């Protein structure tokens, strides 16, 4: 029994199993969730939602239906991944500020360009747009695409929608998969179809030639693309960055005043970034960088964006526009990564490759469509020819029917000429009946034929219908047999879609000069830096400090002078140095609370502790002493810390070591080291050698195996300094002088 159990245990490498499982998961997210198919430009959730709406009969010419009904039906039949993802996809497909060609007609609150969310699905309603029904769903009954089982194999769903327009380019797409992401900008429908027609006529056409027909992205929010010369490389490789600016115009007011009006925004700004943009402008005004702006108002509505900046009289509008482009997201970057699913695999595609796959798909759809139509017309011709022949021998057919005992005998006579079980009026009729050879389909149609079809006009109509059927068969066979004929049909379909749904371009494409904005340098002046024990920092002018010197020194942990144009540097126990521009700190009244210093730098008070702070001007002219908990010391020249970076490594630390003190020195001080076990060591700072900031340093005090430094004190030779030790006062300069790298003395009080 044990042997049998052992044989059932499969031994495998855990890392191999994890790798396989993760790859399976990643591919599932990539193919089944996050990336669009190159053929119809839709993600699975979008495709399933549109197909479900079509199946439910929520067409463009019928009443709206509750979104909750659509979402529930889609989730139950095709997409068992939660209602929020389905509803979000439905909402996005209806938003004209996100999609160049909305595919869903939403009724109710479907969100706004400013980032407001849509109402709950129980309140909103939707139906298909006309273009969706005509260009994505109308040919589903003609066997143009494969249908696959749904998740529980109780329904069938299309593997791809028969899209007649290049939706991947028209509406674009964005999605984050596992290890990859797609970001495709929307384009103008008319221009994309023109480019597709040009590629269809000449597959060797260059990307540059295609961009003459389709100059670049056409964002629903308008704006100006300013790096036109970079677009050919972006569309050739499928990757790159498109720079987009908002559109600003100057409006004249009474009294010679002017106002700046933003009428179009960069596409990446839609949503919460509009609010951030307004806050950024307010911050520029508060920091005195844009004092000419007297009021900011967002007058945007359903008609479009309108953000108004009222200006002082005589304001330099051109300089202010440049400031907005330079200092806010009014000029932004759209990262292009045209990643899509091709034959079940993710691929980064250039413009020509996307058009190539689109055209191939159109040929496949057209071939399957006209094969289905041809089969139907051939079946119709067969029936029509049978009925026409039947009209010529209708008296004989009636005699067969009257002489038959059942429909089986009558049908056998019509198809095979079997007359054994039928009574005829004459042998001549029987002989004629034995020569009948109708097909199965023709015989069924004859038996189901109504008597009114024998009216003369009906027979003429049948003849005309047959002539039209023969004409259709000839046309369909021509399309299927001749490549040029099929190409004409595809071009005709594309032109019909272009004529019905194309619109004017909204986004301008140009080569704009780099924005040049000369920021007025603030008047240089000395200020006092104040930071309390809670980390709230600010700067005040010197006269204010002198008037409140006693209170300022008592209430703040760090107080020192610096230049308002200089930088404040923070040394932490992790061995890092963080730099902050003094101009970034709030400057104002003494009683202002200040702002946490964490807000202005990479310093995180929850993860690291301050061990020293000062101004860059002071530090670079002096020497710095570093003391670590592991007892290591070094002196570093302050000029080594001159940097423009926000965070740098200030010193090298041993394993699990931490900086205890980082402070400037004159070189003549006395240094006292105190260990956790109560040992004190006093010696002159001049004994500490000068090192580079990348060095660990030298040992300052010999520590026991479990001991570490608790504190380090500096005092000028000849002065007296006392500390509190075990609830008593200890005078440091009365300690016995020692030498660096010794144990020191244990103090018992």
XYZ file of C-alpha atoms in Angstrom, residues 26-730:
705
model
C 0.370 36.412 -16.804
C -0.748 35.143 -20.206
C -4.322 34.876 -18.941
C -4.282 38.533 -17.882
C -2.579 39.609 -21.112
C -4.850 37.755 -23.524
C -8.129 37.531 -21.617
C -8.262 40.871 -19.839
C -5.882 43.755 -20.418
C -4.874 43.943 -24.088
C -7.064 44.619 -27.135
C -7.233 42.372 -30.201
C -5.605 43.941 -33.244
C -8.609 42.966 -35.419
C -11.508 44.682 -33.648
C -9.509 46.841 -31.204
C -11.549 45.555 -28.253
C -10.656 43.918 -24.964
C -12.668 40.799 -24.059
C -14.853 42.656 -21.548
C -15.748 45.305 -24.147
C -16.465 42.696 -26.823
C -18.661 40.656 -24.510
C -20.596 43.699 -23.311
C -21.358 44.886 -26.854
C -22.337 41.380 -27.980
C -24.609 40.946 -24.961
C -26.350 44.263 -25.724
C -26.854 43.087 -29.290
C -28.268 39.762 -28.099
C -30.602 41.541 -25.663
C -31.890 43.664 -28.543
C -30.716 46.970 -27.048
C -30.272 48.508 -30.498
C -29.742 52.160 -31.401
C -33.373 52.541 -32.586
C -34.915 50.939 -29.502
C -35.444 52.231 -25.948
C -32.587 52.459 -23.465
C -32.226 49.657 -20.911
C -30.849 49.799 -17.367
C -27.090 49.287 -17.198
C -27.608 46.911 -14.276
C -29.519 44.622 -16.649
C -26.692 44.720 -19.208
C -23.964 44.191 -16.611
C -25.781 41.331 -14.905
C -26.514 39.541 -18.163
C -22.927 39.965 -19.400
C -21.498 38.683 -16.134
C -23.833 35.709 -15.997
C -23.308 34.644 -19.596
C -19.856 35.712 -20.743
C -17.626 37.590 -18.261
C -17.580 36.130 -14.722
C -15.023 38.613 -13.356
C -17.174 40.971 -11.296
C -19.665 43.664 -12.189
C -17.360 46.658 -11.608
C -15.035 45.846 -14.522
C -18.004 45.352 -16.877
C -19.708 48.577 -15.839
C -16.449 50.525 -16.051
C -15.891 49.231 -19.590
C -19.479 50.183 -20.497
C -19.014 53.681 -19.063
C -15.705 54.311 -20.868
C -17.180 53.172 -24.210
C -19.863 55.861 -23.817
C -17.584 58.786 -22.848
C -16.969 61.060 -25.823
C -14.084 62.788 -24.021
C -12.157 59.498 -23.815
C -13.168 57.794 -27.059
C -12.869 59.283 -30.519
C -15.919 57.228 -31.558
C -18.146 56.205 -28.606
C -19.608 52.722 -29.097
C -22.325 52.978 -26.443
C -25.100 55.569 -26.186
C -25.361 56.366 -22.480
C -28.398 57.956 -20.856
C -27.891 59.471 -17.406
C -24.805 60.423 -15.433
C -21.845 58.714 -17.108
C -19.165 60.818 -15.415
C -17.418 63.970 -16.526
C -14.145 65.061 -18.060
C -13.133 66.419 -14.634
C -12.997 62.940 -13.114
C -16.470 62.666 -11.611
C -17.519 59.019 -11.572
C -20.615 57.645 -13.267
C -23.784 57.099 -11.264
C -24.488 53.598 -9.988
C -25.550 51.144 -12.686
C -29.069 50.934 -11.247
C -29.631 54.582 -12.182
C -28.067 54.755 -15.656
C -29.315 53.398 -18.980
C -27.620 52.581 -22.269
C -28.052 51.247 -25.778
C -25.806 50.598 -28.758
C -24.658 53.436 -30.973
C -25.718 53.202 -34.610
C -22.094 52.885 -35.744
C -21.520 49.974 -33.337
C -24.485 48.071 -34.697
C -23.638 48.732 -38.330
C -19.842 48.437 -38.250
C -19.272 45.852 -35.499
C -22.308 43.590 -35.141
C -24.430 43.584 -38.300
C -22.697 40.640 -40.025
C -22.652 38.234 -37.078
C -25.478 36.206 -38.687
C -23.401 35.590 -41.819
C -20.806 33.236 -40.261
C -18.035 35.815 -40.635
C -16.311 35.009 -37.316
C -15.882 31.909 -35.194
C -18.055 31.409 -32.140
C -16.499 29.779 -29.071
C -18.027 28.345 -25.891
C -18.374 30.701 -22.941
C -16.781 30.013 -19.543
C -19.254 27.283 -18.567
C -19.996 26.071 -22.115
C -23.696 26.944 -21.889
C -23.533 29.781 -24.442
C -21.577 30.709 -27.544
C -19.758 34.002 -27.954
C -17.820 35.517 -30.881
C -14.041 35.188 -30.607
C -13.807 38.607 -32.283
C -16.369 41.112 -33.554
C -16.530 41.654 -37.346
C -15.351 45.259 -37.123
C -15.537 47.093 -40.432
C -13.471 50.046 -39.187
C -9.910 50.103 -37.741
C -11.111 50.533 -34.150
C -7.693 49.948 -32.551
C -6.504 53.220 -34.080
C -9.797 55.141 -34.016
C -10.554 54.664 -30.314
C -7.088 53.728 -29.094
C -6.652 51.656 -25.969
C -4.919 51.593 -22.613
C -4.388 48.733 -20.215
C -1.906 47.326 -17.742
C -1.197 43.605 -17.966
C 1.473 41.585 -16.139
C 4.899 42.800 -17.180
C 3.558 44.874 -20.072
C 1.154 47.705 -20.811
C -0.559 49.156 -23.855
C -1.152 52.814 -24.611
C -2.568 53.644 -28.049
C -3.843 57.176 -28.742
C -7.186 57.764 -30.488
C -7.188 58.926 -34.128
C -9.551 60.567 -36.595
C -11.897 58.039 -38.238
C -11.847 59.661 -41.672
C -8.060 59.957 -41.725
C -7.517 56.374 -40.530
C -9.819 55.047 -43.261
C -7.958 57.147 -45.837
C -4.685 55.627 -44.613
C -6.192 52.117 -44.708
C -7.417 52.671 -48.286
C -3.959 53.883 -49.292
C -2.359 50.802 -47.725
C -4.923 48.555 -49.425
C -4.018 49.992 -52.817
C -0.268 49.947 -52.131
C 1.029 47.657 -49.340
C 4.564 48.996 -49.914
C 3.554 52.546 -48.956
C 5.905 54.183 -46.415
C 4.934 55.314 -42.938
C 5.773 58.908 -43.935
C 3.285 58.703 -46.828
C 0.610 57.284 -44.525
C 1.178 60.164 -42.106
C 0.337 62.620 -44.881
C -3.155 61.119 -44.849
C -3.294 60.474 -41.087
C -0.981 63.144 -39.588
C -1.100 61.779 -36.032
C -3.400 61.293 -33.054
C -6.697 63.132 -32.833
C -7.599 63.441 -29.174
C -11.254 64.023 -28.217
C -10.051 66.864 -25.983
C -8.331 68.658 -28.877
C -5.046 70.304 -27.978
C -1.856 70.702 -29.978
C 0.703 67.970 -30.714
C 3.998 69.864 -30.811
C 6.583 67.244 -31.886
C 5.434 66.500 -35.429
C 8.929 65.547 -36.637
C 9.121 62.730 -34.073
C 5.851 61.106 -35.173
C 7.261 59.065 -38.121
C 9.663 57.251 -35.779
C 6.886 56.688 -33.226
C 4.501 55.217 -35.816
C 7.277 53.156 -37.377
C 8.222 51.449 -34.104
C 4.943 51.696 -32.212
C 6.691 53.336 -29.264
C 7.569 56.870 -28.234
C 6.321 60.015 -26.530
C 3.875 62.503 -27.980
C 3.977 66.012 -26.506
C 0.551 67.625 -26.208
C -0.288 71.196 -25.214
C -3.577 72.715 -24.227
C -4.984 75.602 -26.219
C -4.925 79.044 -24.597
C -6.374 82.234 -25.996
C -6.260 85.832 -24.778
C -9.572 87.666 -24.318
C -9.791 91.438 -23.962
C -11.805 92.911 -21.098
C -13.013 96.416 -20.301
C -10.488 98.831 -18.936
C -7.570 97.443 -20.921
C -7.398 94.265 -18.841
C -7.009 90.793 -20.333
C -7.737 87.228 -19.325
C -6.295 83.877 -20.379
C -8.885 81.276 -21.346
C -7.951 77.591 -21.647
C -10.366 76.043 -24.151
C -8.655 72.705 -24.795
C -6.560 70.528 -22.493
C -3.989 67.792 -23.137
C -5.600 64.345 -23.304
C -3.608 62.993 -20.290
C -5.085 65.791 -18.147
C -8.660 64.460 -18.206
C -10.011 63.327 -14.885
C -8.526 64.293 -11.531
C -5.578 66.009 -13.244
C -7.815 69.003 -14.077
C -8.228 69.642 -10.357
C -4.468 69.195 -9.874
C -3.868 71.690 -12.699
C -6.042 74.299 -10.957
C -4.214 73.644 -7.670
C -0.859 74.052 -9.428
C -1.937 77.460 -10.749
C -3.123 78.458 -7.277
C 0.252 77.358 -5.859
C 2.066 79.534 -8.426
C -0.033 82.507 -7.344
C 0.513 81.819 -3.617
C 4.275 81.462 -4.071
C 4.375 84.839 -5.867
C 5.597 83.220 -9.096
C 2.452 84.331 -10.944
C 1.312 87.497 -9.122
C -0.356 88.796 -12.311
C -3.171 86.219 -11.909
C -5.946 87.712 -9.781
C -8.621 85.014 -10.080
C -9.014 81.428 -11.295
C -12.417 80.062 -12.327
C -13.429 76.789 -13.958
C -16.374 77.607 -16.214
C -16.338 74.267 -18.041
C -19.677 72.737 -19.018
C -21.134 70.153 -21.390
C -20.238 72.542 -24.216
C -16.536 72.148 -23.466
C -13.563 73.210 -21.370
C -13.317 76.841 -20.283
C -10.830 77.667 -17.523
C -10.486 81.437 -17.035
C -7.473 83.187 -15.477
C -8.140 86.864 -14.797
C -5.026 89.054 -14.981
C -3.859 92.376 -13.631
C -3.705 95.283 -16.008
C -0.501 95.281 -18.049
C 0.273 91.605 -17.386
C 2.673 89.875 -19.778
C 0.257 87.309 -21.260
C 2.866 85.570 -23.425
C 5.165 84.985 -20.469
C 2.249 83.717 -18.382
C 1.247 81.252 -21.132
C 4.809 79.967 -21.234
C 4.792 79.624 -17.443
C 1.601 77.518 -17.599
C 3.140 75.239 -20.221
C 6.386 74.924 -18.259
C 5.170 74.763 -14.665
C 1.859 72.866 -14.972
C 0.426 69.931 -16.919
C -0.918 72.226 -19.636
C 1.887 70.656 -21.659
C 1.984 66.936 -21.047
C 3.343 63.749 -22.578
C 1.326 60.835 -23.947
C 3.436 57.691 -23.846
C 2.780 55.539 -26.908
C 3.166 51.760 -26.704
C 1.046 50.155 -29.419
C 0.780 46.695 -27.916
C -2.045 44.399 -29.071
C -2.914 40.723 -29.273
C -2.033 39.194 -32.671
C -2.923 35.526 -33.248
C -3.071 34.962 -29.500
C 0.283 36.640 -28.749
C 1.065 40.188 -27.556
C 3.029 42.239 -30.119
C 4.182 45.833 -30.344
C 2.994 47.093 -33.727
C 3.815 50.027 -35.958
C 1.164 51.843 -37.991
C 1.739 49.746 -41.120
C 1.494 46.491 -39.179
C -1.804 47.525 -37.592
C -3.208 48.430 -41.023
C -1.871 45.174 -42.470
C -3.704 43.106 -39.846
C -6.840 45.213 -40.303
C -6.844 44.707 -44.095
C -6.189 40.962 -43.732
C -9.141 40.791 -41.359
C -11.341 42.650 -43.842
C -10.488 40.142 -46.585
C -11.273 37.279 -44.214
C -14.607 38.832 -43.179
C -15.572 39.606 -46.766
C -14.669 36.105 -47.965
C -16.715 34.418 -45.246
C -19.603 36.834 -45.685
C -19.947 36.344 -49.423
C -19.477 32.591 -49.162
C -22.450 32.542 -46.788
C -24.464 34.852 -49.037
C -23.569 32.790 -52.111
C -24.719 29.581 -50.404
C -28.027 31.225 -49.461
C -28.556 32.564 -52.987
C -27.777 29.155 -54.484
C -30.316 27.566 -52.152
C -32.809 30.260 -53.128
C -32.108 29.675 -56.836
C -32.709 25.965 -56.383
C -36.099 26.603 -54.794
C -37.049 29.272 -57.336
C -36.201 27.020 -60.274
C -38.220 24.227 -58.693
C -41.241 26.490 -58.240
C -40.975 27.765 -61.821
C -40.890 24.194 -63.140
C -43.761 23.313 -60.830
C -45.896 26.103 -62.288
C -45.438 24.568 -65.748
C -46.756 21.160 -64.547
C -49.043 22.365 -61.801
C -52.004 20.205 -62.990
C -49.856 17.070 -62.757
C -48.618 18.071 -59.287
C -52.193 18.612 -58.096
C -53.141 15.190 -59.500
C -50.175 13.635 -57.612
C -51.210 15.313 -54.381
C -54.854 14.282 -54.721
C -53.875 10.717 -55.522
C -51.400 10.363 -52.627
C -52.285 8.737 -49.333
C -49.635 10.691 -47.414
C -47.005 13.385 -47.855
C -44.201 10.809 -47.938
C -45.585 9.201 -51.124
C -46.131 12.586 -52.757
C -42.585 13.683 -51.937
C -41.115 10.396 -53.224
C -42.937 10.912 -56.514
C -41.693 14.495 -56.887
C -38.068 13.609 -56.072
C -37.611 10.091 -57.517
C -40.642 9.636 -59.808
C -42.096 6.801 -57.692
C -45.742 6.319 -58.735
C -46.594 2.939 -57.139
C -48.642 4.289 -54.214
C -50.439 7.084 -56.117
C -53.735 6.933 -58.043
C -53.591 8.762 -61.390
C -56.477 9.651 -63.699
C -54.579 8.292 -66.706
C -51.545 6.314 -67.683
C -50.203 9.406 -69.438
C -50.188 11.315 -66.165
C -48.508 8.402 -64.424
C -45.866 8.242 -67.143
C -45.201 12.006 -66.889
C -45.031 11.785 -63.108
C -42.429 9.031 -63.277
C -40.111 11.426 -65.096
C -40.236 14.125 -62.367
C -36.859 14.744 -60.657
C -37.194 17.639 -58.219
C -34.566 18.022 -55.462
C -35.369 17.504 -51.800
C -35.420 21.246 -51.162
C -37.563 21.910 -54.265
C -40.040 19.213 -53.335
C -40.433 20.637 -49.827
C -40.999 24.141 -51.264
C -43.626 22.814 -53.728
C -45.501 21.005 -50.984
C -45.445 24.152 -48.821
C -46.406 26.485 -51.704
C -49.621 28.464 -51.283
C -52.186 28.525 -54.043
C -52.005 32.305 -54.510
C -48.543 31.799 -56.009
C -50.339 30.487 -59.146
C -51.648 33.962 -59.925
C -50.086 35.274 -63.101
C -48.478 38.315 -61.459
C -47.021 36.138 -58.723
C -45.449 33.873 -61.330
C -43.953 36.937 -63.046
C -42.619 38.164 -59.709
C -41.081 34.728 -59.127
C -39.382 34.916 -62.517
C -38.043 38.407 -61.728
C -36.863 37.239 -58.303
C -35.064 34.339 -59.954
C -33.367 36.696 -62.396
C -32.177 38.841 -59.456
C -30.926 35.734 -57.657
C -28.922 34.695 -60.699
C -27.485 38.193 -60.890
C -26.536 38.065 -57.161
C -24.880 34.668 -57.602
C -22.821 35.991 -60.502
C -21.797 39.046 -58.445
C -20.882 36.979 -55.365
C -18.892 34.483 -57.425
C -17.041 37.367 -59.049
C -16.181 38.825 -55.617
C -14.953 35.463 -54.318
C -12.997 34.532 -57.437
C -11.364 37.871 -58.252
C -9.154 39.704 -55.744
C -9.761 43.050 -57.424
C -13.539 42.679 -57.095
C -13.261 41.912 -53.379
C -10.942 44.895 -52.939
C -13.581 47.158 -54.518
C -16.205 45.833 -52.084
C -13.931 46.479 -49.082
C -13.132 49.992 -50.334
C -16.846 50.669 -50.868
C -17.687 49.522 -47.324
C -14.896 51.653 -45.859
C -16.014 54.686 -47.822
C -19.620 54.216 -46.641
C -18.470 54.186 -42.998
C -16.279 57.236 -43.611
C -19.120 59.160 -45.208
C -21.538 58.324 -42.401
C -19.355 58.818 -39.327
C -16.229 60.877 -40.134
C -15.835 64.226 -38.384
C -13.451 67.154 -38.477
C -10.059 66.864 -36.759
C -9.849 68.343 -33.267
C -6.112 68.129 -32.488
C -3.583 70.284 -34.334
C -0.268 68.701 -35.386
C 2.715 71.015 -35.663
C 6.370 71.549 -34.844
C 6.376 74.051 -32.013
C 9.442 75.630 -30.526
C 10.513 74.560 -27.060
C 8.863 76.735 -24.435
C 11.243 79.350 -23.085
C 10.210 80.726 -19.727
C 12.515 82.961 -17.798
C 11.515 82.707 -14.186
C 12.123 85.854 -12.189
C 14.760 85.090 -9.625
C 13.627 86.010 -6.126
C 15.508 88.773 -4.386
C 18.293 87.143 -2.379
C 18.039 87.758 1.343
C 19.093 86.102 4.628
C 16.328 84.312 6.546
C 16.063 82.184 9.689
C 15.151 78.511 9.438
C 12.901 77.236 12.234
C 11.811 73.641 12.854
C 10.003 72.413 15.954
C 10.351 68.983 17.562
C 7.386 67.682 15.533
C 9.173 68.388 12.227
C 7.129 71.472 11.200
C 9.448 73.866 9.350
C 9.295 77.422 8.019
C 11.485 80.436 7.317
C 11.062 83.986 8.632
C 12.941 87.201 7.955
C 15.704 88.345 10.339
C 13.862 91.353 11.869
C 10.932 89.064 12.781
C 13.339 86.590 14.378
C 15.108 89.321 16.382
C 11.747 90.536 17.751
C 10.774 86.991 18.779
C 14.237 85.518 19.484
C 13.539 84.166 22.946
C 10.290 82.441 21.949
C 11.764 81.132 18.681
C 14.750 79.531 20.422
C 12.562 78.017 23.136
C 9.838 76.616 20.869
C 11.998 75.184 18.069
C 14.479 72.330 18.023
C 16.521 73.715 15.091
C 17.157 77.435 14.554
C 19.855 78.743 12.201
C 20.348 81.385 9.507
C 20.438 80.611 5.779
C 19.886 82.353 2.435
C 16.383 82.184 0.946
C 17.962 81.038 -2.341
C 20.043 78.357 -0.625
C 19.372 74.788 0.443
C 18.712 73.067 3.743
C 20.385 69.672 4.214
C 19.153 66.893 6.518
C 21.459 64.080 7.694
C 19.735 60.890 8.867
C 20.716 57.792 10.829
C 20.544 55.706 7.622
C 23.593 57.559 6.281
C 21.674 59.624 3.750
C 21.560 63.358 3.132
C 18.360 65.026 1.899
C 18.422 68.516 0.372
C 15.525 71.025 0.329
C 15.291 74.387 -1.418
C 14.721 77.107 1.162
C 12.297 78.738 -1.296
C 10.078 75.650 -1.102
C 9.547 76.154 2.622
C 6.703 78.449 3.726
C 7.932 81.981 4.376
C 5.848 84.236 6.547
C 4.799 85.171 10.035
C 6.420 83.868 13.211
C 3.195 82.361 14.557
C 2.490 80.375 11.355
C 2.634 76.667 12.151
C 4.811 75.671 9.195
C 4.632 72.483 7.119
C 6.098 69.009 7.899
C 9.596 68.793 6.464
C 8.730 65.357 5.020
C 6.535 67.144 2.435
C 9.503 68.832 0.781
C 12.016 66.002 0.512
C 12.527 62.255 0.356
C 13.051 62.264 4.123
C 10.560 59.989 5.881
C 10.366 60.597 9.621
C 8.623 57.244 10.116
C 11.598 55.290 8.733
C 14.685 57.338 9.610
C 15.797 59.754 12.324
C 17.465 63.149 11.957
C 21.059 63.233 13.183
C 21.998 66.668 11.889
C 20.623 69.618 9.975
C 22.087 72.823 8.545
C 22.350 75.088 5.523
C 24.390 74.088 2.492
C 26.221 77.462 2.520
C 27.440 76.838 6.073
C 28.314 73.149 5.605
C 30.370 73.473 2.417
C 32.728 75.946 4.135
C 33.348 73.729 7.191
C 34.207 70.212 8.340
C 31.640 67.624 9.384
C 32.034 65.054 12.152
C 30.189 61.728 11.794
C 29.681 59.446 14.822
C 27.938 56.057 14.494
C 26.328 53.794 17.104
C 28.993 51.220 16.328
C 31.630 53.652 17.603
C 33.034 54.692 14.190
C 34.239 58.286 13.624
C 35.396 60.416 10.733
C 35.722 64.039 9.683
C 34.633 64.961 6.134
C 35.215 68.182 4.223
C 31.860 69.919 3.737
C 32.537 70.627 0.055
C 31.964 66.922 -0.664
C 28.273 67.371 0.056
C 27.726 69.998 -2.647
C 25.116 68.419 -4.942
C 22.018 69.266 -6.939
C 20.338 65.950 -6.127
C 17.548 65.688 -3.579
C 19.056 62.644 -1.844
C 22.621 61.301 -1.730
C 24.596 58.873 0.431
C 26.354 60.978 3.074
C 28.480 58.232 4.570
C 29.229 54.534 4.388
C 27.952 52.408 7.245
C 28.877 48.979 8.525
C 26.297 46.236 8.664
C 23.356 47.189 10.932
C 25.189 50.369 11.987
C 23.450 53.748 12.278
C 24.633 57.356 12.341
C 24.373 58.862 15.832
C 25.575 62.391 15.136
C 26.444 64.500 12.071
C 27.520 68.040 12.893
C 29.893 70.789 11.817
C 33.076 71.346 13.836
C 35.823 73.925 14.233
C 38.440 71.271 15.008
C 39.337 72.546 18.476
C 36.426 70.992 20.397
C 36.439 68.193 22.914
C 34.393 65.082 22.037
C 32.752 62.896 24.670
C 31.346 59.480 23.711
C 28.841 57.749 25.984
C 28.058 54.022 25.661
C 24.880 52.174 26.599
C 26.731 50.403 29.458
C 27.792 53.718 31.045
C 31.335 54.107 29.701
C 32.503 57.662 28.873
C 35.492 58.566 26.701
C 36.759 62.140 26.330
C 39.338 63.217 23.776
C 40.100 66.073 21.375
C 38.274 66.164 18.030
C 41.645 66.760 16.388
C 42.409 63.057 17.003
C 39.724 62.075 14.447
C 41.261 61.765 10.957
C 39.715 63.377 7.888
C 38.234 60.882 5.396
C 36.189 60.869 2.209
C 32.413 60.613 2.622
C 32.497 57.107 1.096
C 34.740 55.807 3.915
C 33.459 53.990 7.015
C 35.901 55.875 9.274
C 38.016 54.863 12.262
C 37.102 53.369 15.614
C 36.487 56.030 18.214
C 35.755 53.858 21.234
C 36.340 50.219 22.079
C 32.947 48.742 22.891
C 31.922 45.520 24.581
C 30.319 42.746 22.535
C 26.781 43.867 23.414
C 27.589 47.574 23.873
C 26.948 50.508 21.518
C 27.153 54.285 21.626
C 24.227 56.023 23.262
C 25.248 59.661 22.771
C 28.042 61.957 21.609
C 28.719 65.462 22.989
C 30.840 68.336 21.674
C 32.010 71.315 23.726
C 34.644 73.992 23.312
C 37.876 73.524 25.244
C 37.902 75.787 28.297
C 34.114 75.865 28.680
C 31.996 73.883 31.093
C 29.165 71.610 29.954
C 26.939 69.381 32.027
C 24.535 66.587 31.075
C 21.895 64.663 32.974
C 23.071 61.137 33.777
C 21.122 58.755 35.997
C 19.018 61.670 37.268
C 22.135 63.592 38.341
C 24.279 66.255 36.694
C 27.571 65.149 35.135
